[in-house]
PDB file of C-alpha atoms and ligand atoms in Angstrom:
ATOM      1  CA  UNK A   1       0.265  -0.110   0.176  1.00  0.00           C
ATOM      2  CA  UNK A   2       0.893   2.935  -0.814  1.00  0.00           C
ATOM      3  CA  UNK A   3       2.238   6.057   1.833  1.00  0.00           C
ATOM      4  CA  UNK A   4      -0.260   8.471   0.798  1.00  0.00           C
ATOM      5  CA  UNK A   5      -2.711   5.986   0.639  1.00  0.00           C
ATOM      6  CA  UNK A   6      -2.571   5.439   4.164  1.00  0.00           C
ATOM      7  CA  UNK A   7      -3.067   9.243   4.424  1.00  0.00           C
ATOM      8  CA  UNK A   8      -6.705   8.911   3.398  1.00  0.00           C
ATOM      9  CA  UNK A   9      -7.632   5.975   5.504  1.00  0.00           C
ATOM     10  CA  UNK A  10      -9.507   5.988   8.832  1.00  0.00           C
ATOM     11  CA  UNK A  11     -11.316   3.834  11.308  1.00  0.00           C
ATOM     12  CA  UNK A  12     -14.721   3.634   9.320  1.00  0.00           C
ATOM     13  CA  UNK A  13     -16.692   4.048  12.711  1.00  0.00           C
ATOM     14  CA  UNK A  14     -14.690   6.504  14.535  1.00  0.00           C
ATOM     15  CA  UNK A  15     -13.048   8.280  11.753  1.00  0.00           C
ATOM     16  CA  UNK A  16      -9.399   8.443  13.502  1.00  0.00           C
ATOM     17  CA  UNK A  17      -6.461   8.149  11.753  1.00  0.00           C
ATOM     18  CA  UNK A  18      -4.423   4.594  11.043  1.00  0.00           C
ATOM     19  CA  UNK A  19      -0.988   3.610  11.030  1.00  0.00           C
ATOM     20  CA  UNK A  20       0.297   0.916   9.722  1.00  0.00           C
ATOM     21  CA  UNK A  21       1.643  -1.827  11.909  1.00  0.00           C
ATOM     22  CA  UNK A  22       3.801  -5.449  11.048  1.00  0.00           C
ATOM     23  CA  UNK A  23       4.270  -8.310  12.743  1.00  0.00           C
ATOM     24  CA  UNK A  24       7.003 -10.244  13.500  1.00  0.00           C
ATOM     25  CA  UNK A  25       5.666 -12.774  11.696  1.00  0.00           C
ATOM     26  CA  UNK A  26       4.632 -10.318   8.959  1.00  0.00           C
ATOM     27  CA  UNK A  27       1.013  -9.672   9.204  1.00  0.00           C
ATOM     28  CA  UNK A  28       0.031  -6.330   8.304  1.00  0.00           C
ATOM     29  CA  UNK A  29      -2.756  -3.898  10.327  1.00  0.00           C
ATOM     30  CA  UNK A  30      -3.841  -0.970  10.361  1.00  0.00           C
ATOM     31  CA  UNK A  31      -4.072   0.508  13.444  1.00  0.00           C
ATOM     32  CA  UNK A  32      -6.487   3.198  15.265  1.00  0.00           C
ATOM     33  CA  UNK A  33      -4.294   5.655  16.709  1.00  0.00           C
ATOM     34  CA  UNK A  34      -6.527   6.461  19.513  1.00  0.00           C
ATOM     35  CA  UNK A  35      -8.309   3.371  20.058  1.00  0.00           C
ATOM     36  CA  UNK A  36      -5.792   0.811  19.251  1.00  0.00           C
ATOM     37  CA  UNK A  37      -8.255  -0.904  17.151  1.00  0.00           C
ATOM     38  CA  UNK A  38      -6.756  -3.319  14.629  1.00  0.00           C
ATOM     39  CA  UNK A  39      -7.998  -4.000  11.478  1.00  0.00           C
ATOM     40  CA  UNK A  40      -6.086  -6.841   9.306  1.00  0.00           C
ATOM     41  CA  UNK A  41      -4.967  -6.870   6.176  1.00  0.00           C
ATOM     42  CA  UNK A  42      -5.157 -10.232   4.227  1.00  0.00           C
ATOM     43  CA  UNK A  43      -4.177 -10.565   0.608  1.00  0.00           C
ATOM     44  CA  UNK A  44      -2.718  -6.909   0.540  1.00  0.00           C
ATOM     45  CA  UNK A  45      -6.642  -6.170   1.183  1.00  0.00           C
ATOM     46  CA  UNK A  46      -7.541  -4.053   4.378  1.00  0.00           C
ATOM     47  CA  UNK A  47     -10.595  -5.427   6.088  1.00  0.00           C
ATOM     48  CA  UNK A  48     -12.236  -2.939   7.819  1.00  0.00           C
ATOM     49  CA  UNK A  49     -15.783  -5.355   8.519  1.00  0.00           C
ATOM     50  CA  UNK A  50     -15.854  -8.488  10.293  1.00  0.00           C
ATOM     51  CA  UNK A  51     -18.833 -11.338  10.177  1.00  0.00           C
ATOM     52  CA  UNK A  52     -20.135 -10.233  13.401  1.00  0.00           C
ATOM     53  CA  UNK A  53     -20.714  -6.290  12.776  1.00  0.00           C
ATOM     54  CA  UNK A  54     -22.395  -7.613   9.120  1.00  0.00           C
ATOM     55  CA  UNK A  55     -26.203  -7.645   9.761  1.00  0.00           C
ATOM     56  CA  UNK A  56     -29.929  -7.773   7.738  1.00  0.00           C
ATOM     57  CA  UNK A  57     -29.724  -7.210   4.085  1.00  0.00           C
ATOM     58  CA  UNK A  58     -25.782  -6.588   4.243  1.00  0.00           C
ATOM     59  CA  UNK A  59     -25.134 -10.414   5.243  1.00  0.00           C
ATOM     60  CA  UNK A  60     -27.669 -11.685   2.750  1.00  0.00           C
ATOM     61  CA  UNK A  61     -26.367 -10.001  -0.248  1.00  0.00           C
ATOM     62  CA  UNK A  62     -22.292 -10.148   1.720  1.00  0.00           C
ATOM     63  CA  UNK A  63     -23.213 -13.974   1.502  1.00  0.00           C
ATOM     64  CA  UNK A  64     -25.064 -14.252  -2.090  1.00  0.00           C
ATOM     65  CA  UNK A  65     -22.578 -12.054  -3.795  1.00  0.00           C
ATOM     66  CA  UNK A  66     -19.835 -15.015  -2.467  1.00  0.00           C
ATOM     67  CA  UNK A  67     -21.471 -17.210  -3.465  1.00  0.00           C
ATOM     68  CA  UNK A  68     -21.657 -16.388  -7.461  1.00  0.00           C
ATOM     69  CA  UNK A  69     -18.241 -14.017  -7.607  1.00  0.00           C
ATOM     70  CA  UNK A  70     -16.561 -17.175  -9.968  1.00  0.00           C
ATOM     71  CA  UNK A  71     -19.487 -16.943 -12.052  1.00  0.00           C
ATOM     72  CA  UNK A  72     -20.393 -13.075 -12.061  1.00  0.00           C
ATOM     73  CA  UNK A  73     -18.580 -11.722 -15.538  1.00  0.00           C
ATOM     74  CA  UNK A  74     -20.145 -14.576 -17.373  1.00  0.00           C
ATOM     75  CA  UNK A  75     -23.131 -14.504 -16.751  1.00  0.00           C
ATOM     76  CA  UNK A  76     -23.059  -9.749 -16.305  1.00  0.00           C
ATOM     77  CA  UNK A  77     -21.305 -10.354 -20.309  1.00  0.00           C
ATOM     78  CA  UNK A  78     -24.318 -12.739 -21.006  1.00  0.00           C
ATOM     79  CA  UNK A  79     -27.288 -10.453 -19.916  1.00  0.00           C
ATOM     80  CA  UNK A  80     -25.287  -7.460 -21.595  1.00  0.00           C
ATOM     81  CA  UNK A  81     -24.966  -9.815 -24.921  1.00  0.00           C
ATOM     82  CA  UNK A  82     -29.113 -10.215 -24.627  1.00  0.00           C
ATOM     83  CA  UNK A  83     -29.839  -6.651 -23.470  1.00  0.00           C
ATOM     84  CA  UNK A  84     -27.773  -3.954 -25.746  1.00  0.00           C
ATOM     85  CA  UNK A  85     -24.942  -6.202 -28.081  1.00  0.00           C
ATOM     86  CA  UNK A  86     -22.304  -6.702 -25.314  1.00  0.00           C
ATOM     87  CA  UNK A  87     -20.503  -5.200 -22.377  1.00  0.00           C
ATOM     88  CA  UNK A  88     -18.783  -1.951 -23.992  1.00  0.00           C
ATOM     89  CA  UNK A  89     -22.134  -0.422 -25.233  1.00  0.00           C
ATOM     90  CA  UNK A  90     -23.451  -1.096 -21.617  1.00  0.00           C
ATOM     91  CA  UNK A  91     -20.711  -0.647 -19.516  1.00  0.00           C
ATOM     92  CA  UNK A  92     -19.371   2.434 -21.387  1.00  0.00           C
ATOM     93  CA  UNK A  93     -23.550   3.866 -20.769  1.00  0.00           C
ATOM     94  CA  UNK A  94     -22.858   3.269 -17.304  1.00  0.00           C
ATOM     95  CA  UNK A  95     -19.766   5.424 -16.557  1.00  0.00           C
ATOM     96  CA  UNK A  96     -20.696   8.187 -18.978  1.00  0.00           C
ATOM     97  CA  UNK A  97     -20.979  11.614 -17.566  1.00  0.00           C
ATOM     98  CA  UNK A  98     -17.762  10.349 -15.474  1.00  0.00           C
ATOM     99  CA  UNK A  99     -14.820  13.520 -16.176  1.00  0.00           C
ATOM    100  CA  UNK A 100     -11.190  12.370 -14.440  1.00  0.00           C
ATOM    101  CA  UNK A 101      -8.109  14.035 -14.838  1.00  0.00           C
ATOM    102  CA  UNK A 102      -4.467  12.749 -14.601  1.00  0.00           C
ATOM    103  CA  UNK A 103      -3.854  11.726 -10.903  1.00  0.00           C
ATOM    104  CA  UNK A 104      -7.676  12.327  -9.771  1.00  0.00           C
ATOM    105  CA  UNK A 105      -8.706   9.962  -7.357  1.00  0.00           C
ATOM    106  CA  UNK A 106     -11.372   8.001  -7.885  1.00  0.00           C
ATOM    107  CA  UNK A 107     -13.505   5.362  -5.853  1.00  0.00           C
ATOM    108  CA  UNK A 108     -15.744   2.594  -6.418  1.00  0.00           C
ATOM    109  CA  UNK A 109     -18.323   2.329  -3.523  1.00  0.00           C
ATOM    110  CA  UNK A 110     -19.168  -1.346  -4.327  1.00  0.00           C
ATOM    111  CA  UNK A 111     -16.680  -2.230  -6.928  1.00  0.00           C
ATOM    112  CA  UNK A 112     -17.112  -5.423  -7.625  1.00  0.00           C
ATOM    113  CA  UNK A 113     -15.012  -7.209  -9.871  1.00  0.00           C
ATOM    114  CA  UNK A 114     -14.393  -4.150 -10.886  1.00  0.00           C
ATOM    115  CA  UNK A 115     -15.393  -3.941 -14.489  1.00  0.00           C
ATOM    116  CA  UNK A 116     -16.152  -0.191 -14.361  1.00  0.00           C
ATOM    117  CA  UNK A 117     -12.753   0.746 -14.438  1.00  0.00           C
ATOM    118  CA  UNK A 118     -11.335  -0.598 -17.738  1.00  0.00           C
ATOM    119  CA  UNK A 119     -13.453   1.786 -19.331  1.00  0.00           C
ATOM    120  CA  UNK A 120     -12.275   4.986 -17.451  1.00  0.00           C
ATOM    121  CA  UNK A 121      -9.246   6.644 -18.233  1.00  0.00           C
ATOM    122  CA  UNK A 122      -6.203   4.550 -16.453  1.00  0.00           C
ATOM    123  CA  UNK A 123      -4.341   7.651 -15.260  1.00  0.00           C
ATOM    124  CA  UNK A 124      -6.429   8.156 -12.644  1.00  0.00           C
ATOM    125  CA  UNK A 125      -6.355   6.443  -9.251  1.00  0.00           C
ATOM    126  CA  UNK A 126      -8.501   4.388  -8.652  1.00  0.00           C
ATOM    127  CA  UNK A 127     -10.028   3.118  -5.156  1.00  0.00           C
ATOM    128  CA  UNK A 128     -12.373   0.102  -5.038  1.00  0.00           C
ATOM    129  CA  UNK A 129     -14.449  -0.651  -1.664  1.00  0.00           C
ATOM    130  CA  UNK A 130     -17.190  -3.793  -1.925  1.00  0.00           C
ATOM    131  CA  UNK A 131     -18.366  -5.806   1.252  1.00  0.00           C
ATOM    132  CA  UNK A 132     -17.813  -8.825  -0.408  1.00  0.00           C
ATOM    133  CA  UNK A 133     -14.241 -11.027  -0.561  1.00  0.00           C
ATOM    134  CA  UNK A 134     -15.388 -12.781  -2.984  1.00  0.00           C
ATOM    135  CA  UNK A 135     -15.906 -10.378  -5.373  1.00  0.00           C
ATOM    136  CA  UNK A 136     -12.850  -8.648  -4.680  1.00  0.00           C
ATOM    137  CA  UNK A 137     -10.646 -11.600  -5.032  1.00  0.00           C
ATOM    138  CA  UNK A 138     -12.453 -11.344  -8.350  1.00  0.00           C
ATOM    139  CA  UNK A 139     -11.499  -8.235  -8.890  1.00  0.00           C
ATOM    140  CA  UNK A 140      -7.639  -8.521  -7.947  1.00  0.00           C
ATOM    141  CA  UNK A 141      -7.425 -11.020 -10.962  1.00  0.00           C
ATOM    142  CA  UNK A 142      -9.174  -9.138 -13.302  1.00  0.00           C
ATOM    143  CA  UNK A 143      -6.902  -5.565 -12.527  1.00  0.00           C
ATOM    144  CA  UNK A 144      -3.719  -7.885 -12.787  1.00  0.00           C
ATOM    145  CA  UNK A 145      -5.217  -9.223 -16.070  1.00  0.00           C
ATOM    146  CA  UNK A 146      -5.730  -6.076 -17.650  1.00  0.00           C
ATOM    147  CA  UNK A 147      -2.801  -4.366 -16.338  1.00  0.00           C
ATOM    148  CA  UNK A 148      -4.561  -1.603 -13.895  1.00  0.00           C
ATOM    149  CA  UNK A 149      -3.900  -0.507 -10.395  1.00  0.00           C
ATOM    150  CA  UNK A 150      -5.873  -0.235  -7.588  1.00  0.00           C
ATOM    151  CA  UNK A 151      -6.462  -0.184  -4.255  1.00  0.00           C
ATOM    152  CA  UNK A 152      -8.933  -2.369  -2.872  1.00  0.00           C
ATOM    153  CA  UNK A 153     -10.654  -2.699   0.814  1.00  0.00           C
ATOM    154  CA  UNK A 154     -13.070  -4.327   1.998  1.00  0.00           C
ATOM    155  CA  UNK A 155     -16.141  -2.288   4.033  1.00  0.00           C
ATOM    156  CA  UNK A 156     -19.463  -1.316   3.573  1.00  0.00           C
ATOM    157  CA  UNK A 157     -21.074   2.154   1.974  1.00  0.00           C
ATOM    158  CA  UNK A 158     -22.611   2.697   4.957  1.00  0.00           C
ATOM    159  CA  UNK A 159     -19.232   3.238   6.664  1.00  0.00           C
ATOM    160  CA  UNK A 160     -16.597   4.400   4.716  1.00  0.00           C
ATOM    161  CA  UNK A 161     -12.992   3.488   6.068  1.00  0.00           C
ATOM    162  CA  UNK A 162     -11.669   7.223   4.197  1.00  0.00           C
ATOM    163  CA  UNK A 163     -11.134  10.830   5.572  1.00  0.00           C
ATOM    164  CA  UNK A 164     -13.264  13.896   4.605  1.00  0.00           C
ATOM    165  CA  UNK A 165     -12.653  15.382   1.486  1.00  0.00           C
ATOM    166  CA  UNK A 166     -10.668  12.500  -0.108  1.00  0.00           C
ATOM    167  CA  UNK A 167     -11.956  11.950  -4.046  1.00  0.00           C
ATOM    168  CA  UNK A 168     -12.309  13.768  -6.758  1.00  0.00           C
ATOM    169  CA  UNK A 169     -15.013  11.430  -7.890  1.00  0.00           C
ATOM    170  CA  UNK A 170     -17.277   8.899  -5.949  1.00  0.00           C
ATOM    171  CA  UNK A 171     -19.271   6.507  -7.999  1.00  0.00           C
ATOM    172  CA  UNK A 172     -21.454   3.679  -6.972  1.00  0.00           C
ATOM    173  CA  UNK A 173     -23.431   1.360  -9.580  1.00  0.00           C
ATOM    174  CA  UNK A 174     -25.350  -1.921  -8.503  1.00  0.00           C
ATOM    175  CA  UNK A 175     -26.029  -2.468  -4.744  1.00  0.00           C
ATOM    176  CA  UNK A 176     -27.524   0.276  -3.602  1.00  0.00           C
ATOM    177  CA  UNK A 177     -31.447  -0.735  -3.659  1.00  0.00           C
ATOM    178  CA  UNK A 178     -31.035  -3.459  -1.262  1.00  0.00           C
ATOM    179  CA  UNK A 179     -28.288  -1.643   1.070  1.00  0.00           C
ATOM    180  CA  UNK A 180     -28.955  -1.792   4.867  1.00  0.00           C
ATOM    181  CA  UNK A 181     -29.088   1.995   4.898  1.00  0.00           C
ATOM    182  CA  UNK A 182     -29.084   3.714   1.580  1.00  0.00           C
ATOM    183  CA  UNK A 183     -29.521   7.189   3.163  1.00  0.00           C
ATOM    184  CA  UNK A 184     -26.352   6.607   5.705  1.00  0.00           C
ATOM    185  CA  UNK A 185     -24.140   5.163   2.595  1.00  0.00           C
ATOM    186  CA  UNK A 186     -25.403   8.545   1.052  1.00  0.00           C
ATOM    187  CA  UNK A 187     -23.872  10.763   3.801  1.00  0.00           C
ATOM    188  CA  UNK A 188     -20.784   8.742   3.660  1.00  0.00           C
ATOM    189  CA  UNK A 189     -20.303   9.106   0.437  1.00  0.00           C
ATOM    190  CA  UNK A 190     -20.756  12.959  -0.124  1.00  0.00           C
ATOM    191  CA  UNK A 191     -18.448  12.787   2.866  1.00  0.00           C
ATOM    192  CA  UNK A 192     -15.047  11.424   1.865  1.00  0.00           C
ATOM    193  CA  UNK A 193     -15.707  13.368  -1.858  1.00  0.00           C
ATOM    194  CA  UNK A 194     -13.815  16.702  -1.815  1.00  0.00           C
ATOM    195  CA  UNK A 195     -15.767  19.774  -2.253  1.00  0.00           C
ATOM    196  CA  UNK A 196     -16.921  20.538  -5.656  1.00  0.00           C
ATOM    197  CA  UNK A 197     -16.321  16.511  -6.510  1.00  0.00           C
ATOM    198  CA  UNK A 198     -19.110  14.501  -8.730  1.00  0.00           C
ATOM    199  CA  UNK A 199     -21.072  12.089  -7.111  1.00  0.00           C
ATOM    200  CA  UNK A 200     -22.743   9.316  -8.950  1.00  0.00           C
ATOM    201  CA  UNK A 201     -25.558   6.604  -8.124  1.00  0.00           C
ATOM    202  CA  UNK A 202     -27.020   4.008 -10.078  1.00  0.00           C
ATOM    203  CA  UNK A 203     -29.131   1.061  -9.817  1.00  0.00           C
ATOM    204  CA  UNK A 204     -31.734  -1.121 -11.102  1.00  0.00           C
ATOM    205  CA  UNK A 205     -34.978   0.064 -11.940  1.00  0.00           C
ATOM    206  CA  UNK A 206     -38.482  -1.433 -10.601  1.00  0.00           C
ATOM    207  CA  UNK A 207     -38.983  -2.899 -13.861  1.00  0.00           C
ATOM    208  CA  UNK A 208     -35.866  -4.781 -14.012  1.00  0.00           C
ATOM    209  CA  UNK A 209     -36.654  -5.555 -10.031  1.00  0.00           C
ATOM    210  CA  UNK A 210     -39.661  -7.604 -10.690  1.00  0.00           C
ATOM    211  CA  UNK A 211     -38.699  -9.338 -13.867  1.00  0.00           C
ATOM    212  CA  UNK A 212     -35.680 -10.704 -11.649  1.00  0.00           C
ATOM    213  CA  UNK A 213     -38.695 -12.359  -9.092  1.00  0.00           C
ATOM    214  CA  UNK A 214     -40.129 -14.020 -11.896  1.00  0.00           C
ATOM    215  CA  UNK A 215     -36.723 -14.969 -13.307  1.00  0.00           C
ATOM    216  CA  UNK A 216     -37.010 -18.868 -14.210  1.00  0.00           C
ATOM    217  CA  UNK A 217     -32.916 -18.012 -13.253  1.00  0.00           C
ATOM    218  CA  UNK A 218     -32.520 -19.840  -9.501  1.00  0.00           C
ATOM    219  CA  UNK A 219     -29.999 -17.377  -8.234  1.00  0.00           C
ATOM    220  CA  UNK A 220     -31.489 -13.756  -9.769  1.00  0.00           C
ATOM    221  CA  UNK A 221     -34.830 -15.093  -8.525  1.00  0.00           C
ATOM    222  CA  UNK A 222     -32.895 -14.834  -4.901  1.00  0.00           C
ATOM    223  CA  UNK A 223     -31.615 -11.924  -5.661  1.00  0.00           C
ATOM    224  CA  UNK A 224     -34.358 -10.409  -5.559  1.00  0.00           C
ATOM    225  CA  UNK A 225     -36.718 -12.697  -3.495  1.00  0.00           C
ATOM    226  CA  UNK A 226     -38.529 -10.838  -0.263  1.00  0.00           C
ATOM    227  CA  UNK A 227     -37.935  -7.643  -1.257  1.00  0.00           C
ATOM    228  CA  UNK A 228     -38.892  -5.157   1.861  1.00  0.00           C
ATOM    229  CA  UNK A 229     -40.309  -1.773  -0.952  1.00  0.00           C
ATOM    230  CA  UNK A 230     -40.597  -1.699  -4.780  1.00  0.00           C
ATOM    231  CA  UNK A 231     -37.150   0.753  -6.022  1.00  0.00           C
ATOM    232  CA  UNK A 232     -37.581   4.485  -6.293  1.00  0.00           C
ATOM    233  CA  UNK A 233     -34.440   6.995  -7.152  1.00  0.00           C
ATOM    234  CA  UNK A 234     -33.117   7.917  -3.872  1.00  0.00           C
ATOM    235  CA  UNK A 235     -32.985  11.736  -4.871  1.00  0.00           C
ATOM    236  CA  UNK A 236     -35.058  12.455  -1.962  1.00  0.00           C
ATOM    237  CA  UNK A 237     -32.119  11.292   0.500  1.00  0.00           C
ATOM    238  CA  UNK A 238     -30.116  13.800  -0.802  1.00  0.00           C
ATOM    239  CA  UNK A 239     -29.127  16.952   1.205  1.00  0.00           C
ATOM    240  CA  UNK A 240     -30.936  20.102  -0.501  1.00  0.00           C
ATOM    241  CA  UNK A 241     -27.219  21.944  -0.408  1.00  0.00           C
ATOM    242  CA  UNK A 242     -26.325  19.266  -3.382  1.00  0.00           C
ATOM    243  CA  UNK A 243     -25.935  21.324  -6.598  1.00  0.00           C
ATOM    244  CA  UNK A 244     -26.635  20.070 -10.468  1.00  0.00           C
ATOM    245  CA  UNK A 245     -28.963  17.212  -8.892  1.00  0.00           C
ATOM    246  CA  UNK A 246     -29.452  15.019 -12.288  1.00  0.00           C
ATOM    247  CA  UNK A 247     -31.606  11.710 -12.759  1.00  0.00           C
ATOM    248  CA  UNK A 248     -30.834   9.923 -16.115  1.00  0.00           C
ATOM    249  CA  UNK A 249     -31.873   6.408 -17.723  1.00  0.00           C
ATOM    250  CA  UNK A 250     -28.347   4.133 -18.742  1.00  0.00           C
ATOM    251  CA  UNK A 251     -28.877   0.642 -19.904  1.00  0.00           C
ATOM    252  CA  UNK A 252     -31.726   1.287 -21.995  1.00  0.00           C
ATOM    253  CA  UNK A 253     -34.427   1.713 -18.952  1.00  0.00           C
ATOM    254  CA  UNK A 254     -33.083  -0.712 -17.115  1.00  0.00           C
ATOM    255  CA  UNK A 255     -31.219   1.723 -14.778  1.00  0.00           C
ATOM    256  CA  UNK A 256     -31.217   5.195 -12.620  1.00  0.00           C
ATOM    257  CA  UNK A 257     -28.557   6.841 -12.254  1.00  0.00           C
ATOM    258  CA  UNK A 258     -28.570   9.725  -9.653  1.00  0.00           C
ATOM    259  CA  UNK A 259     -25.471  12.544 -10.215  1.00  0.00           C
ATOM    260  CA  UNK A 260     -24.434  15.371  -8.293  1.00  0.00           C
ATOM    261  CA  UNK A 261     -22.036  17.799  -7.505  1.00  0.00           C
ATOM    262  CA  UNK A 262     -20.664  18.238  -3.681  1.00  0.00           C
ATOM    263  CA  UNK A 263     -20.631  22.081  -2.807  1.00  0.00           C
ATOM    264  CA  UNK A 264     -17.193  23.840  -2.596  1.00  0.00           C
ATOM    265  CA  UNK A 265     -17.556  24.648   1.259  1.00  0.00           C
ATOM    266  CA  UNK A 266     -19.896  21.857   2.361  1.00  0.00           C
TER     267      UNK A 266
HETATM  268  C1  SAM B   1     -24.283  -5.761  -8.750  1.00  0.00           C
HETATM  269  S1  SAM B   1     -22.822  -5.636  -8.067  1.00  0.00           S
HETATM  270  C2  SAM B   1     -21.877  -3.835  -8.766  1.00  0.00           C
HETATM  271  C3  SAM B   1     -20.279  -4.592  -9.125  1.00  0.00           C
HETATM  272  C4  SAM B   1     -19.595  -3.261 -10.267  1.00  0.00           C
HETATM  273  N1  SAM B   1     -19.862  -2.029  -9.172  1.00  0.00           N
HETATM  274  C5  SAM B   1     -20.321  -3.453 -11.132  1.00  0.00           C
HETATM  275  O1  SAM B   1     -21.117  -2.505 -11.656  1.00  0.00           O
HETATM  276  O2  SAM B   1     -19.995  -4.437 -11.805  1.00  0.00           O
HETATM  277  C6  SAM B   1     -23.282  -4.903  -6.337  1.00  0.00           C
HETATM  278  C7  SAM B   1     -21.842  -4.872  -5.868  1.00  0.00           C
HETATM  279  O3  SAM B   1     -22.620  -4.646  -4.497  1.00  0.00           O
HETATM  280  C8  SAM B   1     -21.526  -5.058  -2.938  1.00  0.00           C
HETATM  281  N2  SAM B   1     -22.720  -4.923  -1.669  1.00  0.00           N
HETATM  282  C9  SAM B   1     -23.686  -4.985  -1.442  1.00  0.00           C
HETATM  283  N3  SAM B   1     -23.637  -4.322  -0.320  1.00  0.00           N
HETATM  284  C10 SAM B   1     -23.094  -3.686  -0.167  1.00  0.00           C
HETATM  285  C11 SAM B   1     -22.455  -2.543   0.959  1.00  0.00           C
HETATM  286  N4  SAM B   1     -23.267  -2.357   2.213  1.00  0.00           N
HETATM  287  N5  SAM B   1     -21.595  -1.973   0.921  1.00  0.00           N
HETATM  288  C12 SAM B   1     -20.566  -2.219  -0.093  1.00  0.00           C
HETATM  289  N6  SAM B   1     -20.621  -3.183  -0.634  1.00  0.00           N
HETATM  290  C13 SAM B   1     -21.951  -3.698  -1.245  1.00  0.00           C
HETATM  291  C14 SAM B   1     -21.905  -6.351  -3.462  1.00  0.00           C
HETATM  292  O4  SAM B   1     -20.671  -7.214  -2.721  1.00  0.00           O
HETATM  293  C15 SAM B   1     -21.693  -6.033  -5.220  1.00  0.00           C
HETATM  294  O5  SAM B   1     -20.121  -6.400  -5.786  1.00  0.00           O
END
């Protein structure tokens, strides 16, 4: 991990700064400078959650994504091929509007297997966080294959392990509809974005969720089973001070995208 990465990390609960500690046996930890809480680094990925702290929908989806991680890219490609002539069309549409200058810090919350990073300028600095260790392992493999660099973290969107005002763009696609706490995740995405940064939040529309419930493919059905609420765009959860708030449709109307800018002095 780069030295300037540690400078933007914090304890996701207390928000205190962290320092790197290496034990005699070579194990690495990030340690809270005030609380002394230790977060292990496993296979180069700092782990900011422990299984007893994950509850509710987050626990359920962590389990589901761990289970499908190996097949995720394969199935995602089939769906993209069937719905819009392939992944390139879909993914270019999904990252549409993201503007990055060389050296900008880009955070993808719920990075999954990292596919979106392939469609962004590679002279930015990429950071990805996800709740699922299975998805993050696939992401590590993909990054190697694609010769891309990104710093990866295991944690939840609701408690991000980054200091305030750290990123030039904060991006999320594909998980928020079923997070434990959508509002808290949005508060956190805004907190870690710099003043003037763009924030993008996208997920499936109700029509896709409904089709999923009726799907004959068992794992697709499992994803949408027992939903507590219909899908709505979470623009009502934004603080009123956010600027340039826009809602657009992507992937031929299958997904909504909410984008906005954090004010300079927020
Ligand atoms: C449909 S996938 C999208 C992955 C990637 N963004 C993409 O475009 O392919 C949803 C991702 O959200 C992650 N996720 C679900 N709940 C989460 C939470 N509370 N915090 C962080 N990530 C979460 C899952 O592990 C999964 O990788």
